[in-house]
PDB file of N, CA and C in Angstrom:
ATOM      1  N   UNK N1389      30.127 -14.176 -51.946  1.00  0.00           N
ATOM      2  CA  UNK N1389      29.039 -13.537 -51.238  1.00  0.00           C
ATOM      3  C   UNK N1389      28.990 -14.083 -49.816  1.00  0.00           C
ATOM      4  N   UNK N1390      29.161 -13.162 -48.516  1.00  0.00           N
ATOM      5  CA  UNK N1390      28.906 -13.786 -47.856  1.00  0.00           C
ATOM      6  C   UNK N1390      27.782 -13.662 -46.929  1.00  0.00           C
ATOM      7  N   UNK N1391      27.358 -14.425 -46.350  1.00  0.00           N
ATOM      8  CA  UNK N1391      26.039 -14.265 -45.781  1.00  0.00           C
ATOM      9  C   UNK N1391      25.948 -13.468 -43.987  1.00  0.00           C
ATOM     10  N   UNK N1392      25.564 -12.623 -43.926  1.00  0.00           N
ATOM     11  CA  UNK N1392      25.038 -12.178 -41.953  1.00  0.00           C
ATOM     12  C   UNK N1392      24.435 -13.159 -41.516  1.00  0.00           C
ATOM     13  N   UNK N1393      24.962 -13.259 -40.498  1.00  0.00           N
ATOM     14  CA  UNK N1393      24.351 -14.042 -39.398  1.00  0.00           C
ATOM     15  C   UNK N1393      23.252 -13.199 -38.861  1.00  0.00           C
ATOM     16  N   UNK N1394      22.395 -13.317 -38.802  1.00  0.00           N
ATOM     17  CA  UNK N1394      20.953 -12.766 -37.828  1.00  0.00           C
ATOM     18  C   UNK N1394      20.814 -13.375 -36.649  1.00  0.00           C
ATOM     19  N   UNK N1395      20.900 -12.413 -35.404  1.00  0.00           N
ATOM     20  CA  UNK N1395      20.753 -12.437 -33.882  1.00  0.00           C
ATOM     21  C   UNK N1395      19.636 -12.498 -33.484  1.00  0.00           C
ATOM     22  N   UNK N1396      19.376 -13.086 -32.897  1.00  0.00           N
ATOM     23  CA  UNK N1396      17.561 -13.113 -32.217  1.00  0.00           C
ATOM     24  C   UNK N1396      17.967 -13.392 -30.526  1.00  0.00           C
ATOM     25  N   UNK N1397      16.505 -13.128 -30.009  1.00  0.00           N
ATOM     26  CA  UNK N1397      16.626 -13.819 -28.154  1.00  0.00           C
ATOM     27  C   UNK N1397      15.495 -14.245 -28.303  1.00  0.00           C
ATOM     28  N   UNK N1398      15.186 -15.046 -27.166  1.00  0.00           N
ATOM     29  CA  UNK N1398      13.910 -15.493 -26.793  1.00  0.00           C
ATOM     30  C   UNK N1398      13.395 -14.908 -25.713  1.00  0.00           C
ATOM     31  N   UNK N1399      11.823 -14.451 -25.869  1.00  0.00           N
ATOM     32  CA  UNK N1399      11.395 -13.593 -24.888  1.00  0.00           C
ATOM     33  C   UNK N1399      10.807 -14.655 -24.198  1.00  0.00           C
ATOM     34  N   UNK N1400      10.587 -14.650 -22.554  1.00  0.00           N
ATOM     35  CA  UNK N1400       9.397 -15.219 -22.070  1.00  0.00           C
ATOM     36  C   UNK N1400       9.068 -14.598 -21.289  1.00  0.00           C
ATOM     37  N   UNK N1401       7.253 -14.216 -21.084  1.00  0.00           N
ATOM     38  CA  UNK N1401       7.101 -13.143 -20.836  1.00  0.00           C
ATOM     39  C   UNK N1401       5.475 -13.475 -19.817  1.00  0.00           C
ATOM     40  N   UNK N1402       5.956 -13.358 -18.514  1.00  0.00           N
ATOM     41  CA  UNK N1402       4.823 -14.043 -17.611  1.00  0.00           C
ATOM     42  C   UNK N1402       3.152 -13.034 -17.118  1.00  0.00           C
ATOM     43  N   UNK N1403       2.243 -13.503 -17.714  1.00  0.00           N
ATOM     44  CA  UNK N1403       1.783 -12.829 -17.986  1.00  0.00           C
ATOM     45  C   UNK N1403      -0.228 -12.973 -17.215  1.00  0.00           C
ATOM     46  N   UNK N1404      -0.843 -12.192 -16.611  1.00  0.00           N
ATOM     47  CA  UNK N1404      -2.675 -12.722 -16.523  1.00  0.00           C
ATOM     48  C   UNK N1404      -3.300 -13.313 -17.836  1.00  0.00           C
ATOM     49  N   UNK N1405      -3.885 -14.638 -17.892  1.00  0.00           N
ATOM     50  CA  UNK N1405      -4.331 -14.287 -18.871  1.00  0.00           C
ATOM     51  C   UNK N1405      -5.421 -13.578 -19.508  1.00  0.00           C
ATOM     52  N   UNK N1406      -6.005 -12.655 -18.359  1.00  0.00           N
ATOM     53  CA  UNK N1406      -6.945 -11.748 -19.321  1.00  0.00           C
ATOM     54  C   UNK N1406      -6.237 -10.938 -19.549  1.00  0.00           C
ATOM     55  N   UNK N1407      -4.750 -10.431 -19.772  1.00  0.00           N
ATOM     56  CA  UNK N1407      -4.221  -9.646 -20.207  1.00  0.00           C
ATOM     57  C   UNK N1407      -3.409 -10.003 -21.659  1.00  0.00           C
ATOM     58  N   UNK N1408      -3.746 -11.657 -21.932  1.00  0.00           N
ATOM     59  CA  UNK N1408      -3.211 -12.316 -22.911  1.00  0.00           C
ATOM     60  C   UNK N1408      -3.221 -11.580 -24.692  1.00  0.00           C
ATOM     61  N   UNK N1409      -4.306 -10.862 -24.819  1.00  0.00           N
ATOM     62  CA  UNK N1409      -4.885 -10.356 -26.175  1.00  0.00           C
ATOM     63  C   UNK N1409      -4.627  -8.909 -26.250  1.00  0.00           C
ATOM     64  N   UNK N1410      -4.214  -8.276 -25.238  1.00  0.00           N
ATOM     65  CA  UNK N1410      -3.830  -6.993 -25.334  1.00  0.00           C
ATOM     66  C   UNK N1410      -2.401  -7.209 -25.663  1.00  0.00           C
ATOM     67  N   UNK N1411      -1.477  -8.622 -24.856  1.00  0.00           N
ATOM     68  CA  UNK N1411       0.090  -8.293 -25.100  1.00  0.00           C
ATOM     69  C   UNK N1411       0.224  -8.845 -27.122  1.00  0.00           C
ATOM     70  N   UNK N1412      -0.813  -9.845 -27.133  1.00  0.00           N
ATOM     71  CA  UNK N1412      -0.870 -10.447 -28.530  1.00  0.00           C
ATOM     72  C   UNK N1412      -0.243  -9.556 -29.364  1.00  0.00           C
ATOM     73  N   UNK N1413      -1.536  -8.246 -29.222  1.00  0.00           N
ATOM     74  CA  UNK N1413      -1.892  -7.401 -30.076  1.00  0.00           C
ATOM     75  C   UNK N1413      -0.717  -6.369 -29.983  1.00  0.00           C
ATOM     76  N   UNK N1414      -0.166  -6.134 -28.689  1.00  0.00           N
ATOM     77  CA  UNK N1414       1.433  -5.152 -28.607  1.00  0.00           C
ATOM     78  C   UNK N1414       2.179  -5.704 -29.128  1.00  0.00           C
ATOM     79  N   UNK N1415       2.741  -7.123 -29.269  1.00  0.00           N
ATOM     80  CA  UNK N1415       3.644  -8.154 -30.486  1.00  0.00           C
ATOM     81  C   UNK N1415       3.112  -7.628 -31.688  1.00  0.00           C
ATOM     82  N   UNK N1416       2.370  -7.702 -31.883  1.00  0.00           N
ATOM     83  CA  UNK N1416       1.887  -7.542 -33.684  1.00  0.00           C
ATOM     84  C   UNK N1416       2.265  -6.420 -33.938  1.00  0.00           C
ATOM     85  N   UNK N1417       2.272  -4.995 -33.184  1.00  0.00           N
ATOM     86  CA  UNK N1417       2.539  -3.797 -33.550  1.00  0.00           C
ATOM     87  C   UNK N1417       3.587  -3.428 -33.517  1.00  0.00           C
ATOM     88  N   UNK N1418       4.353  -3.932 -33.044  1.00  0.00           N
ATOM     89  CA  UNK N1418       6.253  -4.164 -33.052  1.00  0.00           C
ATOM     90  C   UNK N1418       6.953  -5.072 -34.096  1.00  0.00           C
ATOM     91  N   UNK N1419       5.698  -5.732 -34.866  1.00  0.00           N
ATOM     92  CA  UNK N1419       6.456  -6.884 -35.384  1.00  0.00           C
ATOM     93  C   UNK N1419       7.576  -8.055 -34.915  1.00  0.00           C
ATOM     94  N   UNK N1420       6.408  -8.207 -33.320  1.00  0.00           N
ATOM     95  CA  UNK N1420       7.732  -8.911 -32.900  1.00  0.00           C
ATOM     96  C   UNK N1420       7.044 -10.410 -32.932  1.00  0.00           C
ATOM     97  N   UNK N1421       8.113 -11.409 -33.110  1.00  0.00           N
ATOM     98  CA  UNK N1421       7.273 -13.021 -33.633  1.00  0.00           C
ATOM     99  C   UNK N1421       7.277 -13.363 -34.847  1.00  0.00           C
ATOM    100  N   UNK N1422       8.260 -12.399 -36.141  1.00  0.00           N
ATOM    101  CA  UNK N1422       8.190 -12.562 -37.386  1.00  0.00           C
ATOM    102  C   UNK N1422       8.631 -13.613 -37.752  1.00  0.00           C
ATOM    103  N   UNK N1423       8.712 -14.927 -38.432  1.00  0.00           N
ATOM    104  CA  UNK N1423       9.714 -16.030 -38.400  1.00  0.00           C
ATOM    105  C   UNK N1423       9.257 -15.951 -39.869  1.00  0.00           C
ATOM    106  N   UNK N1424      10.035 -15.652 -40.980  1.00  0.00           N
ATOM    107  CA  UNK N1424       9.946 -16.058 -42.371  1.00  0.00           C
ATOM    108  C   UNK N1424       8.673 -15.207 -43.005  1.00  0.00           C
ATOM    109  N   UNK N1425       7.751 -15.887 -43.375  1.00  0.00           N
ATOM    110  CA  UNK N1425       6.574 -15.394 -44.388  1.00  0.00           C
ATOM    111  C   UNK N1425       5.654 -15.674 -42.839  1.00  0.00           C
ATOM    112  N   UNK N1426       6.255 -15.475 -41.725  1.00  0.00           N
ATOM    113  CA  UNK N1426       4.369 -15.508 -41.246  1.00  0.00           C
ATOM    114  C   UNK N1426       4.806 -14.231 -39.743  1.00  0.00           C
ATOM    115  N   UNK N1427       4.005 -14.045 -39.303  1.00  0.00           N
ATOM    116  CA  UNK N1427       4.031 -13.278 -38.021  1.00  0.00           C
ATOM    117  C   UNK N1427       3.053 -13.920 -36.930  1.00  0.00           C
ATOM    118  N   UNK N1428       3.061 -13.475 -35.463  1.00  0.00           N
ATOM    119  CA  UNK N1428       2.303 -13.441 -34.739  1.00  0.00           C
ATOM    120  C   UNK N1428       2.293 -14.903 -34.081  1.00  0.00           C
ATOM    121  N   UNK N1429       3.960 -15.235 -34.708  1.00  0.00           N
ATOM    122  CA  UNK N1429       4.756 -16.737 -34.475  1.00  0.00           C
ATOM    123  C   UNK N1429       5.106 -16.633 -32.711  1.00  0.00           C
ATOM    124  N   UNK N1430       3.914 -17.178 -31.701  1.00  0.00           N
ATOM    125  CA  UNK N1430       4.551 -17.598 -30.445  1.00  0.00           C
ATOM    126  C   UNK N1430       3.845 -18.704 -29.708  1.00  0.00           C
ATOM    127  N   UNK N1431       4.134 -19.034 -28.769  1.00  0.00           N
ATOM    128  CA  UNK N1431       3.531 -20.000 -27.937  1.00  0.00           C
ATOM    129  C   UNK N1431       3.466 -19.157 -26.558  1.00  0.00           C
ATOM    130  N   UNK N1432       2.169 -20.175 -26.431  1.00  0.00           N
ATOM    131  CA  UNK N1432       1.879 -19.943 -24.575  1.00  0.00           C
ATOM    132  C   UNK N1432       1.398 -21.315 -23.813  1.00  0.00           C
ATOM    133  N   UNK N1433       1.677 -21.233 -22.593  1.00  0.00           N
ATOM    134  CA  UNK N1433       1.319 -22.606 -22.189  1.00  0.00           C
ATOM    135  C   UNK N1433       0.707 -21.972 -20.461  1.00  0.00           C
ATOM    136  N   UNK N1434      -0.389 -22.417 -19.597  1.00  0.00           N
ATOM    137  CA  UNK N1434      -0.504 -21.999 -18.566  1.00  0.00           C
ATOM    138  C   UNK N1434       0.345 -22.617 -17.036  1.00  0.00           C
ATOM    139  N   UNK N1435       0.585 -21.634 -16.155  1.00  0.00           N
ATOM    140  CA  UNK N1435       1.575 -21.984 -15.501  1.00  0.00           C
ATOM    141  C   UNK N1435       0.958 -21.144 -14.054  1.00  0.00           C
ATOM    142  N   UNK N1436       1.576 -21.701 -12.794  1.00  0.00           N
ATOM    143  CA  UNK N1436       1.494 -21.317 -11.709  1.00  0.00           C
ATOM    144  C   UNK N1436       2.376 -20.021 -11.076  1.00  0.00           C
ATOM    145  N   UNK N1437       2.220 -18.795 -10.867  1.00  0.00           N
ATOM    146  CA  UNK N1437       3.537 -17.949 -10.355  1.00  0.00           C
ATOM    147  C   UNK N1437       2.998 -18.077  -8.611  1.00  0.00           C
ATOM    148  N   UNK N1438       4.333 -17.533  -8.204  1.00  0.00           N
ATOM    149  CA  UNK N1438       4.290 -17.282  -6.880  1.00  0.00           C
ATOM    150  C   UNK N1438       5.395 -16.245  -6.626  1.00  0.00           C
ATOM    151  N   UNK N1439       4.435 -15.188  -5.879  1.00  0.00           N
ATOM    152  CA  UNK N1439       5.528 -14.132  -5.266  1.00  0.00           C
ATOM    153  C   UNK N1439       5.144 -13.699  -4.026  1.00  0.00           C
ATOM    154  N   UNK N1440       5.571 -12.861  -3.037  1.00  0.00           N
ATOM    155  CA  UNK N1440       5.157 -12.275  -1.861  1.00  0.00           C
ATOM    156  C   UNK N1440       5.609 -10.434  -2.174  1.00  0.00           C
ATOM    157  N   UNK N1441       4.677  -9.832  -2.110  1.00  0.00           N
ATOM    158  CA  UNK N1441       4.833  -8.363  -2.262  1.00  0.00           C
ATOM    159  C   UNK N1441       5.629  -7.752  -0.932  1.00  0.00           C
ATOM    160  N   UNK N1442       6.517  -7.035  -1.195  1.00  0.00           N
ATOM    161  CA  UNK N1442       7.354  -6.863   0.125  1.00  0.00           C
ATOM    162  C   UNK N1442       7.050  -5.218  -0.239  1.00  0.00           C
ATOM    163  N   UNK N1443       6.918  -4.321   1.647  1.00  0.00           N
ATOM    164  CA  UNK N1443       6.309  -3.528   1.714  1.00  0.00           C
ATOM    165  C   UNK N1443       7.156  -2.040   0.611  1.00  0.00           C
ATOM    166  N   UNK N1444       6.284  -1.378   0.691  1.00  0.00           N
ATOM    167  CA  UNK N1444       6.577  -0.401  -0.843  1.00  0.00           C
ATOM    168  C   UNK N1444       5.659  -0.635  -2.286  1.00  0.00           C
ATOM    169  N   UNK N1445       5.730  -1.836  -2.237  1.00  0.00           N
ATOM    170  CA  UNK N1445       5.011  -2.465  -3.305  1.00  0.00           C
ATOM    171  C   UNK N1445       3.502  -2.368  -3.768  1.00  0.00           C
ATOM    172  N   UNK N1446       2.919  -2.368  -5.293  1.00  0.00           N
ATOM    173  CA  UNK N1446       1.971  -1.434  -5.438  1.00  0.00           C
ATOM    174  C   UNK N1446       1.282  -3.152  -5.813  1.00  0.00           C
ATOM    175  N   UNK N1447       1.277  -4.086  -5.677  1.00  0.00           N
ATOM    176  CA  UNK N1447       0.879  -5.455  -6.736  1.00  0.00           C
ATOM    177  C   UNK N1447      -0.668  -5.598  -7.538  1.00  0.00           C
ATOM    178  N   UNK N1448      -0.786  -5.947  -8.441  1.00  0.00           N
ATOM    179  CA  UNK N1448      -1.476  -5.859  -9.114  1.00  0.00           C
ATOM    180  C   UNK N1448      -2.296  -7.048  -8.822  1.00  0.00           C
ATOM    181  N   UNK N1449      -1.825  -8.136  -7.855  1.00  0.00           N
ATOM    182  CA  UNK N1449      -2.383  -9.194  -7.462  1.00  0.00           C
ATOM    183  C   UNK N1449      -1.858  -9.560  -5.728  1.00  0.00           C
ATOM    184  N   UNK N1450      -2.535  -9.332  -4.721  1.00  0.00           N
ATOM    185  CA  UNK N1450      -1.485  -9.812  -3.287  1.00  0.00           C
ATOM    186  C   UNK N1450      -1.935  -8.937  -2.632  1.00  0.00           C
ATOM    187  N   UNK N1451      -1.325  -9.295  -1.673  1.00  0.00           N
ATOM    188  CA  UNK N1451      -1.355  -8.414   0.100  1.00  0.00           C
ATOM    189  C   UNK N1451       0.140  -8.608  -0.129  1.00  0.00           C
ATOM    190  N   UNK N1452       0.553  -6.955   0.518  1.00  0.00           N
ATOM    191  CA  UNK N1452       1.470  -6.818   0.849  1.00  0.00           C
ATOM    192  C   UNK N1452       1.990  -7.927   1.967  1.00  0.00           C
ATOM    193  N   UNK N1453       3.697  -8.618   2.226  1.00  0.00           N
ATOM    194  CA  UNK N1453       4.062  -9.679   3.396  1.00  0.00           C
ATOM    195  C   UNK N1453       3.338 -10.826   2.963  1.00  0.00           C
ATOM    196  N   UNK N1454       2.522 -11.250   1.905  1.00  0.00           N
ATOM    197  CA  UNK N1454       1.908 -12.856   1.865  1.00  0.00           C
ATOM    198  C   UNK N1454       1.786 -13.277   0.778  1.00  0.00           C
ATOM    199  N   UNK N1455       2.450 -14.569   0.661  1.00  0.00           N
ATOM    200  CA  UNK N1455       2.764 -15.041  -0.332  1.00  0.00           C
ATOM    201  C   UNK N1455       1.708 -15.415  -0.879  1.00  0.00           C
ATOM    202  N   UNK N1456       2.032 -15.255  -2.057  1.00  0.00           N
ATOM    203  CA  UNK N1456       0.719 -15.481  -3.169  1.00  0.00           C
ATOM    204  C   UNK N1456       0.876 -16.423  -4.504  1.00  0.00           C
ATOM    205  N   UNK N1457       0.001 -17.007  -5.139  1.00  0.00           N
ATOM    206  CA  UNK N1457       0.093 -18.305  -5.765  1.00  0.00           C
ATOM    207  C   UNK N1457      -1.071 -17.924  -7.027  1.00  0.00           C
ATOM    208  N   UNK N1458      -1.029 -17.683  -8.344  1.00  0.00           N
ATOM    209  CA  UNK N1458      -1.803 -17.828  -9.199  1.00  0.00           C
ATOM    210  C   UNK N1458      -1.598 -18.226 -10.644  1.00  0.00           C
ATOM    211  N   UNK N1459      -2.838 -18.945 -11.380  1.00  0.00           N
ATOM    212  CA  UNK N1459      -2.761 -19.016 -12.680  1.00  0.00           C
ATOM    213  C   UNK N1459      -1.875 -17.938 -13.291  1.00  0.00           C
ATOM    214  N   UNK N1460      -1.082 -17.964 -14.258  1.00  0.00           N
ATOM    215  CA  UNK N1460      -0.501 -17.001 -15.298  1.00  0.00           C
ATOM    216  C   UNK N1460      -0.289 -17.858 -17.173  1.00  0.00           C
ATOM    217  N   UNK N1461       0.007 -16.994 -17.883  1.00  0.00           N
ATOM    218  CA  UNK N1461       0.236 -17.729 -19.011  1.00  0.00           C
ATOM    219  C   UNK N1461       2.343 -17.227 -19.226  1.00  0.00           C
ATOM    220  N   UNK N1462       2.366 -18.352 -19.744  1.00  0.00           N
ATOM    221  CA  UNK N1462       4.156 -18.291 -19.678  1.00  0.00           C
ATOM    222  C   UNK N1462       3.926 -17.942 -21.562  1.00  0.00           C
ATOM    223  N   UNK N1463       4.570 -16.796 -21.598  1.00  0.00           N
ATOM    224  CA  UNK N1463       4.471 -16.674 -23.556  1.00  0.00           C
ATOM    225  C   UNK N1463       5.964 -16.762 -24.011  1.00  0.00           C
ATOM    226  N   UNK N1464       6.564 -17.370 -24.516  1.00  0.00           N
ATOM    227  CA  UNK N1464       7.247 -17.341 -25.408  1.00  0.00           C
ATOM    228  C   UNK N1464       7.109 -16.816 -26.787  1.00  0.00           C
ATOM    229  N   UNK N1465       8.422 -16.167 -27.409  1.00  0.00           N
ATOM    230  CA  UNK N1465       8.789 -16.188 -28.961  1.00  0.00           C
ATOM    231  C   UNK N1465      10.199 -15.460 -28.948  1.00  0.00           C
ATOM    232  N   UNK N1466      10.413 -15.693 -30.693  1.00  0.00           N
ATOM    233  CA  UNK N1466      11.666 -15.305 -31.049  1.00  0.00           C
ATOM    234  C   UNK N1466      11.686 -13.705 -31.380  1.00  0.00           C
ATOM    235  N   UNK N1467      12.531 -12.561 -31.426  1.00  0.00           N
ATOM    236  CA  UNK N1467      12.450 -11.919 -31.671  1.00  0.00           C
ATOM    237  C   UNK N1467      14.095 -11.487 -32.614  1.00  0.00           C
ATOM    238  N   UNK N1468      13.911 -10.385 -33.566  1.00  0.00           N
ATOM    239  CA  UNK N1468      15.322  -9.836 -33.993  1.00  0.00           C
ATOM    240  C   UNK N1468      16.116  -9.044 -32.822  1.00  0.00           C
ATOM    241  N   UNK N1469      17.610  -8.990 -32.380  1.00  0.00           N
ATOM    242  CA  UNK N1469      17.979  -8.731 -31.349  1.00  0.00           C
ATOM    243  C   UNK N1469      18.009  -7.050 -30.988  1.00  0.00           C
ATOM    244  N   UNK N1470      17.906  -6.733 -32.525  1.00  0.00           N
ATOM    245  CA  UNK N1470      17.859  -5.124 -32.710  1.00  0.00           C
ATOM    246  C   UNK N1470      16.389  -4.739 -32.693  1.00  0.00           C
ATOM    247  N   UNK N1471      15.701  -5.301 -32.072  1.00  0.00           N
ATOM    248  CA  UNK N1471      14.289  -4.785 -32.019  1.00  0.00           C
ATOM    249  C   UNK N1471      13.908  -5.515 -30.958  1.00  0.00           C
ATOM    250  N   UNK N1472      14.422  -5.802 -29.515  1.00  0.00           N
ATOM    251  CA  UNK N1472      14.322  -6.271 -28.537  1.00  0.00           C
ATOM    252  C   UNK N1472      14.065  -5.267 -27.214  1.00  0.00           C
ATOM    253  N   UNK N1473      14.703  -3.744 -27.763  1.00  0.00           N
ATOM    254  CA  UNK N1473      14.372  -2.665 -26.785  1.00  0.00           C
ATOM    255  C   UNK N1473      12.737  -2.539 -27.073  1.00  0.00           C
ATOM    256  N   UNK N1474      12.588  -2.090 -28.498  1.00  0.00           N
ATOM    257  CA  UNK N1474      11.021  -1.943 -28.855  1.00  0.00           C
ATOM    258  C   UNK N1474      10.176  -2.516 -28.566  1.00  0.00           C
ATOM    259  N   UNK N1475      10.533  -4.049 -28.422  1.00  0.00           N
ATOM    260  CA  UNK N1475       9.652  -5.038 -27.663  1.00  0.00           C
ATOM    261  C   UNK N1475       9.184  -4.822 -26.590  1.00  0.00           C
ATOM    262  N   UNK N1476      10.154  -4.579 -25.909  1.00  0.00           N
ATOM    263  CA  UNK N1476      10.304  -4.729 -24.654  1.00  0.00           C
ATOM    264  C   UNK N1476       9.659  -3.151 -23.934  1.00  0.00           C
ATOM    265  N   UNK N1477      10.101  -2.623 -24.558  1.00  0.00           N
ATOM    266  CA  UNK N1477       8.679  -1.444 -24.345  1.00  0.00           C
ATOM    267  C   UNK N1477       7.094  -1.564 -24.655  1.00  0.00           C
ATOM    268  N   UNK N1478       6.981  -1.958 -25.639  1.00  0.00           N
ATOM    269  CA  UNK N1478       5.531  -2.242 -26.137  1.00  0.00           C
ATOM    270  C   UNK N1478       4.874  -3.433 -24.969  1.00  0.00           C
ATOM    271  N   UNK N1479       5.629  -4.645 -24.463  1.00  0.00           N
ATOM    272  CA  UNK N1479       5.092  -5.339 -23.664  1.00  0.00           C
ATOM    273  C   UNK N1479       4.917  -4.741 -22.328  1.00  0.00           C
ATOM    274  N   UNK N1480       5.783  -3.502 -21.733  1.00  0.00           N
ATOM    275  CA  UNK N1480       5.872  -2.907 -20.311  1.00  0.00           C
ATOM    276  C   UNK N1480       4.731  -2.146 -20.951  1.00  0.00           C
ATOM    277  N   UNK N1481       4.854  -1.553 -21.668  1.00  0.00           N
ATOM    278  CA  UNK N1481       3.229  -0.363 -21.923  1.00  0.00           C
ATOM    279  C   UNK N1481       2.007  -1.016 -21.513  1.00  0.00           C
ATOM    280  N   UNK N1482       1.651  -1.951 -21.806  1.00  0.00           N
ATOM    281  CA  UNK N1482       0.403  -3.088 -21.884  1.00  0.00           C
ATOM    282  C   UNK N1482       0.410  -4.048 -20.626  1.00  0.00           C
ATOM    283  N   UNK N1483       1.050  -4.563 -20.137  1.00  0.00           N
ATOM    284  CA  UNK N1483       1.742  -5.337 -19.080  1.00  0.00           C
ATOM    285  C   UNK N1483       0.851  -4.887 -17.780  1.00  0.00           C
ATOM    286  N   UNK N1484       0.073  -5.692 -17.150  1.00  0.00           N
ATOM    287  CA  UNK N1484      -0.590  -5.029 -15.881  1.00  0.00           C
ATOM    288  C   UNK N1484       0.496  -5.383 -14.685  1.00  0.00           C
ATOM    289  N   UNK N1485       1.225  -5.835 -14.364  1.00  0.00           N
ATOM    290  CA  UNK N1485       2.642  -6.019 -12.963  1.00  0.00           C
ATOM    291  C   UNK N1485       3.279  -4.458 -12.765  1.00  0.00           C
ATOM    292  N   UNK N1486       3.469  -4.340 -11.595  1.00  0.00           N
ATOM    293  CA  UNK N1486       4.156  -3.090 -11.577  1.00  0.00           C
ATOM    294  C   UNK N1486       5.800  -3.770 -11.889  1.00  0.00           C
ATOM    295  N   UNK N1487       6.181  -4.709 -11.566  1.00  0.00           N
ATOM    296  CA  UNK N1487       7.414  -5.408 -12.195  1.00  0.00           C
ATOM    297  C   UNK N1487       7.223  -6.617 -12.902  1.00  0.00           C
ATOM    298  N   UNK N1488       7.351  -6.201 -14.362  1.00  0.00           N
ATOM    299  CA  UNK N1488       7.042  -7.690 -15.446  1.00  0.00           C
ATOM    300  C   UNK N1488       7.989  -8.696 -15.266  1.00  0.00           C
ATOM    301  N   UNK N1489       7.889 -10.063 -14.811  1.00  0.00           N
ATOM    302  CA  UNK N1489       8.938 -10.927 -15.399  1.00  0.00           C
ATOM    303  C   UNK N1489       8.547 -11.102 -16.350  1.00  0.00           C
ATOM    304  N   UNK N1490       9.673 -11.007 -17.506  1.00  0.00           N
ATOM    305  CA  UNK N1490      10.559 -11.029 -18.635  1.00  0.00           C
ATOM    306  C   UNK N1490      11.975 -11.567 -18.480  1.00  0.00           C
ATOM    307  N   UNK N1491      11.891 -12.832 -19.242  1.00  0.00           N
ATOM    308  CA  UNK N1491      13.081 -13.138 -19.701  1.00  0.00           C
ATOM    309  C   UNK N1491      13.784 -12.463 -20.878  1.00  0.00           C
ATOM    310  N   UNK N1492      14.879 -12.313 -20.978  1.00  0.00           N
ATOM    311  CA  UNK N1492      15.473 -11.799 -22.485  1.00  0.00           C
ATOM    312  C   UNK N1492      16.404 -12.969 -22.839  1.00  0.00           C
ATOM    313  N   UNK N1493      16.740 -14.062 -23.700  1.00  0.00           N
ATOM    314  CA  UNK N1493      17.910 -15.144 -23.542  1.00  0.00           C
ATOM    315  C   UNK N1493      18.166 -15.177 -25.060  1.00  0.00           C
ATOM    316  N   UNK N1494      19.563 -14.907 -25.112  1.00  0.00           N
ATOM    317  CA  UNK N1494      20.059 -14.653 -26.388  1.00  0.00           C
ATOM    318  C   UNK N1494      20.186 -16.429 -27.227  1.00  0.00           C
ATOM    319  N   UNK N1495      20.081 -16.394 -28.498  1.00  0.00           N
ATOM    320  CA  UNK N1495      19.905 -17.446 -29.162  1.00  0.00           C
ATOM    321  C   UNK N1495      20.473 -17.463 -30.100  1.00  0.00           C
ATOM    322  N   UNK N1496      21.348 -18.915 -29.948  1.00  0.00           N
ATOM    323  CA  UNK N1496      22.578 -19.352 -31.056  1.00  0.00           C
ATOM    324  C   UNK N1496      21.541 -20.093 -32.529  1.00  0.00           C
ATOM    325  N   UNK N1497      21.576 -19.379 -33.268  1.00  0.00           N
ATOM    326  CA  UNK N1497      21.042 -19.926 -34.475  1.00  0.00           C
ATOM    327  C   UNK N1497      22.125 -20.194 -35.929  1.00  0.00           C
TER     328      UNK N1497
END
């Protein structure tokens, strides 16, 4: 008998945190964060971003040309690699950035 290997990535996914319980709740409906017998398996830790909106740009936080500096929450979790598009839609649906950073980083298990 031999056994599959199962592919996963790690998402990290930078985020407001009053927008923290809406992305929660888009993980849960994707089933993404499943690790064994439990779900809704991730971490967050709070963190500083900095970007400057360069002109075109719609930002959800900034003046266009000036750099800008705020609280965010950094979320991590694991996801299956074949359900990483779905994710990754469900978090852009919900997501207030007109461009989400998102990491996608594939994981040797």
């Amino acid at each position: 008998m031999t056994m599959e290997k199962q592919q996963f990535v790690k998402l990290e996914i930078f985020v407001p945190e009053t927008h923290f319980s809406q992305l929660r709740s888009a993980l849960q409906a994707v089933d993404a964060g499943r690790i064994g017998n439990y779900d809704s398996c991730l971490a967050y830790s709070r963190v500083t971003g900095s970007w400057r909106p360069l002109a075109g740009a719609s930002p959800y936080h900034g003046t266009i040309g000036e750099l800008c500096e705020a609280e965010e929450l950094k979320v991590e979790l694991r996801v299956d690699a074949d359900r990483a598009e779905k994710t990754l839609a469900a978090i852009r649906a919900v997501h207030p950035y007109e461009t989400p950073e998102i990491f996608v980083i594939p994981l040797l298990l």
